[in-house]
Short mmCIF file of C-alpha atoms and ligand atoms in Angstrom, two decimals:
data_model
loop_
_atom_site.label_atom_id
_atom_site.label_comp_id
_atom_site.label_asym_id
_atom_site.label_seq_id
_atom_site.Cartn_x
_atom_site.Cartn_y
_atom_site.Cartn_z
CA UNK A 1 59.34 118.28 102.48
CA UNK A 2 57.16 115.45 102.67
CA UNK A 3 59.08 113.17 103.58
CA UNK A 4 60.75 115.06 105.85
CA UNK A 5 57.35 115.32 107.75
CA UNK A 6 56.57 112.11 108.00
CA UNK A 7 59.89 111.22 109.46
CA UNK A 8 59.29 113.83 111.74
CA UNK A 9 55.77 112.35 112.32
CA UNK A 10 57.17 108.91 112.93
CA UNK A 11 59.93 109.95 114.84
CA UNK A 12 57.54 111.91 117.45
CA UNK A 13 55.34 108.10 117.80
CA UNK A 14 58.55 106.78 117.91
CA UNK A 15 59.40 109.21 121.10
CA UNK A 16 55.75 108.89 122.16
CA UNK A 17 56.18 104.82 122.42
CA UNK A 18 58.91 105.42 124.41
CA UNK A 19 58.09 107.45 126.93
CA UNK A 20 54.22 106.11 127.37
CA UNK A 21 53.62 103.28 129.08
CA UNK A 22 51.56 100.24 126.97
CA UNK A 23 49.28 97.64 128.57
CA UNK A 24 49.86 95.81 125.47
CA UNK A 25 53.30 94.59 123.54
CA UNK A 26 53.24 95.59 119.75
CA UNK A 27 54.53 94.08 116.85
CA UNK A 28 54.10 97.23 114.14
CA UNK A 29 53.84 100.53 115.13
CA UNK A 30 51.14 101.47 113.06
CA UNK A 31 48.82 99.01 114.41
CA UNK A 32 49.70 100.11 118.02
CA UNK A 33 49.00 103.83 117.38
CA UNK A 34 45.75 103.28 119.34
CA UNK A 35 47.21 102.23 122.18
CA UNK A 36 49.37 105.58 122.91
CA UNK A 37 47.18 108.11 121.92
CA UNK A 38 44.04 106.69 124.09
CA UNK A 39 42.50 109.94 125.88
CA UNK A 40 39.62 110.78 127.04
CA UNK A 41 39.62 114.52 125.31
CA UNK A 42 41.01 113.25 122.13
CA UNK A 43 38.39 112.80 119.52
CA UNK A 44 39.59 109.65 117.45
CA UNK A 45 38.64 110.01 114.03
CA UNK A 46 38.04 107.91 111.10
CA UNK A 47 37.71 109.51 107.65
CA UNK A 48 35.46 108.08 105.09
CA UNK A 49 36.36 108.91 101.61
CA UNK A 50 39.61 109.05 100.78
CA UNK A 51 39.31 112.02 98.10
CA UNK A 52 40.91 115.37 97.26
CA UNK A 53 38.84 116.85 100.50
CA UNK A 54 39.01 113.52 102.54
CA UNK A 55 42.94 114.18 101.80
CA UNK A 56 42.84 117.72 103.16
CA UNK A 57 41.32 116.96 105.99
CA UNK A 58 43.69 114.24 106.82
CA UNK A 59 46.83 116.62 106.54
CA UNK A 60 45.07 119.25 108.72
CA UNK A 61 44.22 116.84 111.42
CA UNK A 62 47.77 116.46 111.61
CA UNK A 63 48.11 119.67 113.46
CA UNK A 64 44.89 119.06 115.40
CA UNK A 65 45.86 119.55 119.38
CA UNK A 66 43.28 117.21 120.13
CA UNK A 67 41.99 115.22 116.95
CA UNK A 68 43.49 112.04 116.02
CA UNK A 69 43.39 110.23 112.40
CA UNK A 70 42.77 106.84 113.60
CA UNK A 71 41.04 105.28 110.96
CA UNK A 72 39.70 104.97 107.57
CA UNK A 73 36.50 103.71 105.46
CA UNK A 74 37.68 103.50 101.31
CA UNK A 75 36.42 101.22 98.80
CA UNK A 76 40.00 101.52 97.40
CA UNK A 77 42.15 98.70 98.88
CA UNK A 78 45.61 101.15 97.84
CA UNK A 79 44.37 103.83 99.47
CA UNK A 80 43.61 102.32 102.74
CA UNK A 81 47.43 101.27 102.28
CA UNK A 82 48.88 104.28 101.21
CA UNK A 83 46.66 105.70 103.92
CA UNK A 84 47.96 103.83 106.55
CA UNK A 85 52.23 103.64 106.14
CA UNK A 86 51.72 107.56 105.39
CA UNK A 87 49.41 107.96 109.25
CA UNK A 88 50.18 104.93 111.21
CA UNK A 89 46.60 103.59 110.76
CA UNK A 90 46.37 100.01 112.60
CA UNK A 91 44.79 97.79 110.03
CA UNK A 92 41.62 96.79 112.71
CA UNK A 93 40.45 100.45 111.87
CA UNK A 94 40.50 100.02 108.83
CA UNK A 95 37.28 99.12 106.78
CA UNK A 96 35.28 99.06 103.63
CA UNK A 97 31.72 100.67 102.70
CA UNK A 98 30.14 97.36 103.22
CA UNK A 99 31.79 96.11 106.41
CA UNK A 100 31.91 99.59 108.44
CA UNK A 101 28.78 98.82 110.47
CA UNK A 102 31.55 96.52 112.30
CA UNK A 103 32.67 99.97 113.94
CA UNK A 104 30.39 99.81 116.50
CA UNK A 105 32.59 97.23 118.10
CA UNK A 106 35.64 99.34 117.77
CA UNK A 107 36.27 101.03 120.99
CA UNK A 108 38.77 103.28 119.01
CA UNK A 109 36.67 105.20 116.93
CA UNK A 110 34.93 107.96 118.68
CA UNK A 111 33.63 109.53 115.44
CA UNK A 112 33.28 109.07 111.56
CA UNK A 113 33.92 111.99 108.90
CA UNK A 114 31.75 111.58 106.03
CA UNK A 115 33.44 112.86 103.14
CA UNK A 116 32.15 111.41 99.72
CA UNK A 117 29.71 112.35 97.55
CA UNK A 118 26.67 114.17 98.65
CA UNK A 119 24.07 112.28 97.85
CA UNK A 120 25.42 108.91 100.03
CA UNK A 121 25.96 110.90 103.28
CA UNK A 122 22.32 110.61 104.28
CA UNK A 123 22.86 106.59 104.70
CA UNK A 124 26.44 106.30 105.64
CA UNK A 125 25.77 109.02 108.21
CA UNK A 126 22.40 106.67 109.11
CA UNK A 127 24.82 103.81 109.57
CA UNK A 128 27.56 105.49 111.84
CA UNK A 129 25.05 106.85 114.27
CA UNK A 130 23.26 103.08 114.30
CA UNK A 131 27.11 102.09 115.15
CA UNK A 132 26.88 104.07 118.58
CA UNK A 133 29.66 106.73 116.44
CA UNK A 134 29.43 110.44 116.37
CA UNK A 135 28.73 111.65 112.47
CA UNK A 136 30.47 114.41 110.92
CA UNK A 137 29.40 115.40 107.51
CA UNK A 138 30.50 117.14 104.74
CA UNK A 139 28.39 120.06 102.97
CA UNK A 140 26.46 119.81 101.89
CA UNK A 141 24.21 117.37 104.67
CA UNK A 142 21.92 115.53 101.90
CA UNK A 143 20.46 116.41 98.88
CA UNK A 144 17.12 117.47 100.38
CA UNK A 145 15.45 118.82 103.47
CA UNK A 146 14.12 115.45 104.33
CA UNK A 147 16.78 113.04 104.24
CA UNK A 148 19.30 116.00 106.18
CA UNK A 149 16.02 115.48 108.67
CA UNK A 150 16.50 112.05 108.75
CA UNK A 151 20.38 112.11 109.61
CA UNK A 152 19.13 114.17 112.79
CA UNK A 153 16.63 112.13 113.74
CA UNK A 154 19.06 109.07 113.62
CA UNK A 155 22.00 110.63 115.41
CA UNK A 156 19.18 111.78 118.25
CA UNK A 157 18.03 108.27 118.27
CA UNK A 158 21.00 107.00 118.31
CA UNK A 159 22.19 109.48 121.27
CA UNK A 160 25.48 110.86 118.89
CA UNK A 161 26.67 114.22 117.62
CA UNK A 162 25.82 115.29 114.27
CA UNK A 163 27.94 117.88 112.91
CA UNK A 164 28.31 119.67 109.22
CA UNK A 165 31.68 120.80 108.23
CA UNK A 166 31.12 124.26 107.73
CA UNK A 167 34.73 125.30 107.94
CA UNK A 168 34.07 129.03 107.84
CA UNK A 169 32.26 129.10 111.38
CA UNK A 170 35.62 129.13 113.08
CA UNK A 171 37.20 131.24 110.52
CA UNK A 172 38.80 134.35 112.43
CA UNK A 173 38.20 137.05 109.77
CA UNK A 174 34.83 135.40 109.70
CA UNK A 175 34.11 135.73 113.06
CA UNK A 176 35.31 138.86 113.16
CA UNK A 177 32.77 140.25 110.47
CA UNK A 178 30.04 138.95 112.58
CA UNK A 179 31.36 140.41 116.13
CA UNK A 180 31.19 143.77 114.26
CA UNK A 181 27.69 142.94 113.00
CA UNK A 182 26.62 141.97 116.78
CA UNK A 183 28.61 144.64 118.36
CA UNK A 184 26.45 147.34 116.09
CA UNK A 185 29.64 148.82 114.91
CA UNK A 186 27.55 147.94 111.04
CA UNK A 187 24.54 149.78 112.24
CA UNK A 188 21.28 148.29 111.35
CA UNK A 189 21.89 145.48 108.80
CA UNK A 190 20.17 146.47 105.32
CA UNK A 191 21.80 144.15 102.27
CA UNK A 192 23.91 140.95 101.78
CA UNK A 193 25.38 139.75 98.36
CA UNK A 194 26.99 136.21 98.28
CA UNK A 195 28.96 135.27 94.83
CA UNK A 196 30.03 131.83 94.74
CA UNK A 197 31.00 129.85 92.38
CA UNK A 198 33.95 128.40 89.56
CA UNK A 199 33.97 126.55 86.47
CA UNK A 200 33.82 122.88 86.81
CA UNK A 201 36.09 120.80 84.77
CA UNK A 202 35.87 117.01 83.61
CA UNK A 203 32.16 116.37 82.68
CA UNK A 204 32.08 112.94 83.91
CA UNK A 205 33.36 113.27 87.53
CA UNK A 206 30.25 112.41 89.96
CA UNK A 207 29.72 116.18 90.51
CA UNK A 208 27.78 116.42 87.55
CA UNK A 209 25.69 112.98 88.04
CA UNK A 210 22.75 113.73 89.94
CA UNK A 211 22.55 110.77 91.16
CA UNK A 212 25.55 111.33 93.24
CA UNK A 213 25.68 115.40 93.34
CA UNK A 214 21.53 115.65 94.25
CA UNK A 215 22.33 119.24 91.94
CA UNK A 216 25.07 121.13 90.73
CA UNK A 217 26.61 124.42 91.13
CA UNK A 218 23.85 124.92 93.93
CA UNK A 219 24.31 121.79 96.80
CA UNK A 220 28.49 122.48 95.99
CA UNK A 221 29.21 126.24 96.06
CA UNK A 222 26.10 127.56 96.44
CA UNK A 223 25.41 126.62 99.98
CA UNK A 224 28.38 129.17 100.52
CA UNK A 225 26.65 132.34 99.66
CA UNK A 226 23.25 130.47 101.31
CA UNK A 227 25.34 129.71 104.78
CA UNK A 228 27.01 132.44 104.43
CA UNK A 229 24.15 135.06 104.49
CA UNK A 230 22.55 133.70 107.30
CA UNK A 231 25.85 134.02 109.52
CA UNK A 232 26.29 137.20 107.76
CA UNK A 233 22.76 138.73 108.57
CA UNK A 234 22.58 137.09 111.76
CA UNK A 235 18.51 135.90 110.40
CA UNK A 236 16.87 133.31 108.84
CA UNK A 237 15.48 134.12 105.44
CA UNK A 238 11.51 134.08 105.05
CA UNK A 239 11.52 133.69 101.11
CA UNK A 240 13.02 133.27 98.18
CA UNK A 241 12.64 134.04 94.16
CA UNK A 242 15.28 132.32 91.78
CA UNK A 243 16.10 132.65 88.48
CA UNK A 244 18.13 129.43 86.22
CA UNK A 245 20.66 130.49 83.12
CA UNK A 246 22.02 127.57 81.75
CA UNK A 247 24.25 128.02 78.98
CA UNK A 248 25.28 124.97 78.06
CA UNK A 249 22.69 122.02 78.62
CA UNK A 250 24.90 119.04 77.56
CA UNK A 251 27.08 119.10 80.25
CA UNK A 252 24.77 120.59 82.85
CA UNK A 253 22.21 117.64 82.12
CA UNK A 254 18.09 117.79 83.94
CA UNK A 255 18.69 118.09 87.78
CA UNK A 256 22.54 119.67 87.22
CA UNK A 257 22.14 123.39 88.20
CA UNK A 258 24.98 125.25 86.43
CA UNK A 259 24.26 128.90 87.47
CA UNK A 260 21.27 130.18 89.81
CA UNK A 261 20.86 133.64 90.57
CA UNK A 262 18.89 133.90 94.07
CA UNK A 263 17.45 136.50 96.35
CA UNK A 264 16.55 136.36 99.90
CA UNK A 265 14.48 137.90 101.92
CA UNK A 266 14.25 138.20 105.76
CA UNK A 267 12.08 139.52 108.92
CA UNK A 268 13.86 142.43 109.16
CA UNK A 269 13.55 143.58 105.93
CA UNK A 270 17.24 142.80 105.14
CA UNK A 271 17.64 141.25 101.52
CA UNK A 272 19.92 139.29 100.33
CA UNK A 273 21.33 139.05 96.42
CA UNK A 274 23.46 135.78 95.36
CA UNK A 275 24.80 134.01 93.03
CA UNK A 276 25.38 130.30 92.62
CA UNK A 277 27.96 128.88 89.17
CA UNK A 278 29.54 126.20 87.86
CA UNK A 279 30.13 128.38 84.80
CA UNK A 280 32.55 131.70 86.06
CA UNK A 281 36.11 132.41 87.75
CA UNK A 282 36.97 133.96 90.61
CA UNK A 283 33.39 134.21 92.33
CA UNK A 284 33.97 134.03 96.22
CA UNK A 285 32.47 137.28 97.91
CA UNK A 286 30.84 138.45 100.25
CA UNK A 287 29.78 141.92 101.05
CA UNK A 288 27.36 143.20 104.02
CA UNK A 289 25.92 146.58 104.00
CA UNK A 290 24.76 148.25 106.98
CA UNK A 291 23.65 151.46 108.05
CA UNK A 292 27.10 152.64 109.74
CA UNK A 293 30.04 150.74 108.00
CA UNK A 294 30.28 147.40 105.65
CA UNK A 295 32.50 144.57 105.52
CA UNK A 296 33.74 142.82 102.32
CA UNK A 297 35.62 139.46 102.17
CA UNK A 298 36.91 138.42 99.09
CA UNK A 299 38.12 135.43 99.00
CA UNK A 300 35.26 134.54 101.67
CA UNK A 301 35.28 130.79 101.96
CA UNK A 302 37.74 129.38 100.22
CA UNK A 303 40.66 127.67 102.14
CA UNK A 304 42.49 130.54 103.02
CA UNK A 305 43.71 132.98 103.92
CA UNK A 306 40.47 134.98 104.17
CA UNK A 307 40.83 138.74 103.05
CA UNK A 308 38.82 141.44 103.95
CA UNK A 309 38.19 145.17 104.32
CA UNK A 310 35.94 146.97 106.39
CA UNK A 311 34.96 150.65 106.87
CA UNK A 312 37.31 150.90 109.35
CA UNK A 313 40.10 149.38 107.11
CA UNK A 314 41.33 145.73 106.89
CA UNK A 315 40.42 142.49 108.62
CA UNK A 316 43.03 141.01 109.55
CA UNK A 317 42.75 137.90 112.32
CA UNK A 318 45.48 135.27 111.91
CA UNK A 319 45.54 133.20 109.15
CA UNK A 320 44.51 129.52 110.34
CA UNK A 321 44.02 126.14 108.58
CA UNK A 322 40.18 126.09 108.38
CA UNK A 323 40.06 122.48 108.66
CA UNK A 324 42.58 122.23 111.83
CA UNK A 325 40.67 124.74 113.77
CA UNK A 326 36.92 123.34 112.68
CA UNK A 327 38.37 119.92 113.99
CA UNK A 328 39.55 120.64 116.82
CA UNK A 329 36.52 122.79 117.72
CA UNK A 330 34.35 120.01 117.06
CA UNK A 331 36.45 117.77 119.43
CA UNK A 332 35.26 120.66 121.97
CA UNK A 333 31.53 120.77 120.80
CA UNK A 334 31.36 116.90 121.40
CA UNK A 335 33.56 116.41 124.40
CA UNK A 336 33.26 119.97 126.61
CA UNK A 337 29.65 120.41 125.14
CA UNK A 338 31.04 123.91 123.75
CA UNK A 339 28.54 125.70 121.98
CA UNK A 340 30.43 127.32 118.70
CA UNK A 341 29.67 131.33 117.62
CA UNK A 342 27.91 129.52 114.68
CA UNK A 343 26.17 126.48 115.27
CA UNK A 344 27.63 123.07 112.96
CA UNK A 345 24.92 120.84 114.07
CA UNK A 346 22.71 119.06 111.93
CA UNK A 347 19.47 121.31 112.64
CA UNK A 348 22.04 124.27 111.13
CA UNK A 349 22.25 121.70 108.08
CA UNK A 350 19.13 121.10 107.60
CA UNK A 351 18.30 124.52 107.31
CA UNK A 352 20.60 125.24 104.56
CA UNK A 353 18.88 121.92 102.84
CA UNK A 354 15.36 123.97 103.47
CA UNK A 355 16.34 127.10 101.47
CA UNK A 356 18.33 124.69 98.79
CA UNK A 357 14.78 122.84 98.33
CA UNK A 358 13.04 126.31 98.12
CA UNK A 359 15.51 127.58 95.63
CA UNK A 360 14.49 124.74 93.27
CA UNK A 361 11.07 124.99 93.80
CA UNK A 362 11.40 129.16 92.99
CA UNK A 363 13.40 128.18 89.43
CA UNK A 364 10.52 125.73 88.65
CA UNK A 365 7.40 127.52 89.63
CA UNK A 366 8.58 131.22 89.11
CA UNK A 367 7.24 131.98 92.09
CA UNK A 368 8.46 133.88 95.14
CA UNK A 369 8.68 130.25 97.74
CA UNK A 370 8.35 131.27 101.76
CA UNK A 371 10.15 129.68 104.31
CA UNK A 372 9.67 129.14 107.75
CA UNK A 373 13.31 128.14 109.63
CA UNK A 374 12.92 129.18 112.97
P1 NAD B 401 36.28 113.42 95.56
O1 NAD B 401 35.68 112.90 94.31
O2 NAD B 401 37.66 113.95 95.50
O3 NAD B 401 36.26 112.29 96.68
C1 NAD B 401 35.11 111.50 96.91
C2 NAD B 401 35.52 110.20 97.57
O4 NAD B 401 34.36 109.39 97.74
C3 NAD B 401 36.51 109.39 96.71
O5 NAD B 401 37.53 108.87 97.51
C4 NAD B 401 35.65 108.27 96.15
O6 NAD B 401 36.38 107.08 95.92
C5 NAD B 401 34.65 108.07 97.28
N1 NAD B 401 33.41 107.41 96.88
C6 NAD B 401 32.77 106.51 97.61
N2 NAD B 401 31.70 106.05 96.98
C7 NAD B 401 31.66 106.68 95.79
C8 NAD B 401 30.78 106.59 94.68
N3 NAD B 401 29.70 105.79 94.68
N4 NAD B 401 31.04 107.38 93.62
C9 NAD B 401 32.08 108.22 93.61
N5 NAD B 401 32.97 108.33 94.65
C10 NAD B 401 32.76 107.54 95.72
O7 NAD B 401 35.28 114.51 96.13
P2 NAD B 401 35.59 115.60 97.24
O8 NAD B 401 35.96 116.86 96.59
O9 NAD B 401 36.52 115.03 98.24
O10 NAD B 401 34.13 115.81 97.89
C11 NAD B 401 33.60 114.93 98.84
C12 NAD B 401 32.59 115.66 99.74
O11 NAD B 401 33.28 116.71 100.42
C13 NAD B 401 31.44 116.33 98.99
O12 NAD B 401 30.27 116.24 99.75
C14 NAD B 401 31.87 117.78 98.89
O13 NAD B 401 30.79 118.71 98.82
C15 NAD B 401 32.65 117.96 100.17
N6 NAD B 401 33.68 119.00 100.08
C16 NAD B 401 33.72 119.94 101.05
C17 NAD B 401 34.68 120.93 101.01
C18 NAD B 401 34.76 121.97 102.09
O14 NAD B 401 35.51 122.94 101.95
N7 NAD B 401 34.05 121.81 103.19
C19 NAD B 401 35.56 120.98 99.95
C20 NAD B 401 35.52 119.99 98.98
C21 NAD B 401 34.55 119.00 99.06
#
C-alpha cells in the first residue's frame, strides 16, 4: 500500500510537471518540486524533527489541500534521505540543526514545524522567527511560562506567526462539544474532569530526561486535560491545588512527574478535577457537566476517531485526520488571517505553560497557587 502511494504521489508530480509551465529546466524531480507547487496560498512547510510525530505529520500533510512538505531540518543524514526520495524534497531545503539559520535565504520555506523535544523548541523556534519564517510548535510550547514568553516575543519581533499544534482545536466532535456549551444547550457550566495519561515505556528515551522533557507525565499528556478544560469550560482557571504520587522514583527521577492529580478552579465557580500519568492505561477523557445536559468524549484527544456521547445521544461529526485539518487551518490562520474557534497562537501556549508552572509550584508548596490568565 505504500508503495502504491508513492507511485501514485510521483505519478501526480509527474502529471503536475507536465502540465505546469517551469521558468526553470530540471535535472531531478525532487529538487524541482519547488518550482511547481509555488503559490501564493500554499503554506510551504519544513518539518524539523524527523520522529514518530515529525513522521505523522509528514503523512498527513500529504492530504493537506493547501500545505506543502517542502523541506526538512534532521541531525540524521539517512533521514533527510529517506525523507526526501519518499516526498520529493529538493536537497537546497534541506538542512541540519546547526546550518538552518541559512533558511532565511530560502524563498521556499514559508514556515518551520518544530517537532523535537520540548525543551529545545524555545531556541529553535527563537531561530526560525530571527530567519524571517513563521514557527509552528509542538506541545507543549517550552518548558516554562517564560521561555513560551520569549518565543512570542521573538516571533512579534520578528513580524511571524507563532502557532502551537493543538490538534484538537479543529477536531469536529470537539468543536461540536463546545458549540453545545456556547449554544446553552449544557445549561450553566458547573464541573470538568480531564484524565490523561499512559504508561511510558523505555526509561532512557529523552521523555524521561529533564533536560530534554522540562517534566514528565505533566508537559506530555497532561497539557491535554489542562487545554482541554479551558476549551471545555470556555474560562480561564484562577487557581490551582495539586497533589504528586510517585510510585516508582527510579525511573521517574527529581523533575520527572509520573502522576499529578490537579484541580482547577475558575471565575464562575466552575471546577475542574484532572489527572495527569505516565503510570496507567487507557486514560483519555473528558467529561463536562452542566446544568441541562453533559457531554463525554472518550477517547478525547488522541488521534482519532474522537467518540462521544451527549445527553442528547452520540457525537458524531466526521472522522478527520487531526493533523491534515490543523494544517491546513493554520495555512488559513497565517495566509487569510482566519481566526480559529480555539485560538493556536502562542499567547494560547503560553497560558497552558502558566498553569503547568502553577501546578509545580502547588505539588511543592502544598498550597492552593492563583493565577491570573486573562
Ligand atoms: P521522537 O523522539 O519520536 O522524535 C524527536 C525527534 O527530535 C527525533 O527525530 C530526534 O532525532 C530529534 N532530536 C533533535 N535533537 C534531539 C536531541 N537533542 N535529543 C533527542 N532527540 C532530538 O519524539 P516525538 O514523539 O516525535 O515528539 C516530538 C515533539 O512532538 C514533542 O514536543 C512532543 O510533545 C510532540 N508530540 C506531539 C503530539 C501531538 O499529538 N500533538 C504527539 C506526539 C508528540
Amino acid at each position: 500500500m505504500e508503495t502504491r502511494r508513492i507511485f501514485l504521489q510521483k505519478a501526480s508530480l509527474s502529471a503536475m510537471a507536465l502540465t505546469v509551465p517551469t521558468l526553470t529546466p530540471f535535472t531531478a524531480m525532487a529538487d524541482s518540486i519547488s518550482e511547481f507547487t509555488r503559490d501564493e496560498k500554499t503554506l510551504r512547510v519544513a518539518i524539523m524533527g524527523l520522529g514518530s510525530y515529525g513522521t505523522r505529520v509528514a503523512e498527513a500533510i500529504q492530504t493537506c489541500k493547501r500545505v506543502k512538505l517542502v523541506g526538512v531540518i534532521s541531525g540524521t543524514p539517512s533521514k533527510v534521505l529517506t525523507w526526501r526520495e519518499k516526498y520529493g524534497i529538493p536537497e537546497k531545503n534541506c538542512y541540519n540543526y546547526e546550518n538552518f539559520d541559512a533558511i532565511k535565504d530560502n524563498p521556499d520555506i514559508d514556515a518551520v514545524y518544530v517537532i523535537t523535544p520540548n525543551a529545545l523548541h524555545k531556541d529553535q523556534v527563537i531561530r526560525v522567527a530571527k530567519a524571517g519564517k513563521h514557527a509552528i510548535s509542538e506541545k507543549p510550547m517550552a518548558v516554562n511560562a517564560a521561555d513560551g514568553q520569549a518565543m512570542v516575543d521573538a516571533c512579534n519581533a520578528a513580524g511571524v506567526h507563532l502557532l502551537i499544534g493543538y490538534r484538537m482545536h479543529f477536531e469536529p466532535n470537539t468543536l461540536e462539544a463546545i458549540r453545545m456549551r456556547k449554544s446553552g444547550e449544557l445549561g450553566d457550566i458547573r464541573f470538568f474532569q480531564g484524565l490523561s495519561g499512559f504508561t511510558i515505556g523505555d526509561p532512557t528515551q529523552w521523555r524521561l530526561n529533564p533536560e530534554l522533557s522540562g517534566g514528565g507525565a505533566m508537559m506530555d499528556i497532561g497539557i491535554y486535560s489542562i487545554n482541554g478544560a479551558r476549551y471545555m469550560v470556555g474560562e480561564e482557571p484562577i487557581w490551582v491545588t495539586a497533589q504528586e504520587v510517585k510510585t516508582n522514583p527510579e525511573k521517574f527521577k527529581e523533575g520527572i512527574d509520573e502522576t499529578i492529580t490537579f484541580q482547577l478552579g475558575f471565575p464562575s465557580g466552575v471546577i475542574a478535577s484532572c489527572l495527569s500519568t505516565y503510570n496507567m492505561n487507557n486514560l483519555d477523557r473528558f467529561y463536562l457537566n452542566g446544568s441541562k445536559g453533559w457531554v463525554e468524549m472518550q477517547p478525547s484527544t488522541g488521534y482519532g476517531p474522537i467518540k462521544g456521547m451527549t445527553h442528547k445521544g452520540p457525537l458524531d461529526e466526521p472522522i478527520v485526520t487531526h493533523q491534515t485539518v490543523q494544517m491546513d487551518e493554520m495555512a488559513a490562520i497565517i495566509f487569510d488571517g482566519k481566526k480559529p474557534e480555539v485560538p493556536v497562537d502562542g499567547e494560547e501556549g503560553v497560558k497552558d505553560m502558566k498553569i503547568i508552572d502553577a501546578i509545580f509550584k502547588a505539588v511543592k508548596t502544598g498550597e492552593k497557587v492563583t493565577l491570573s490568565l486573562t
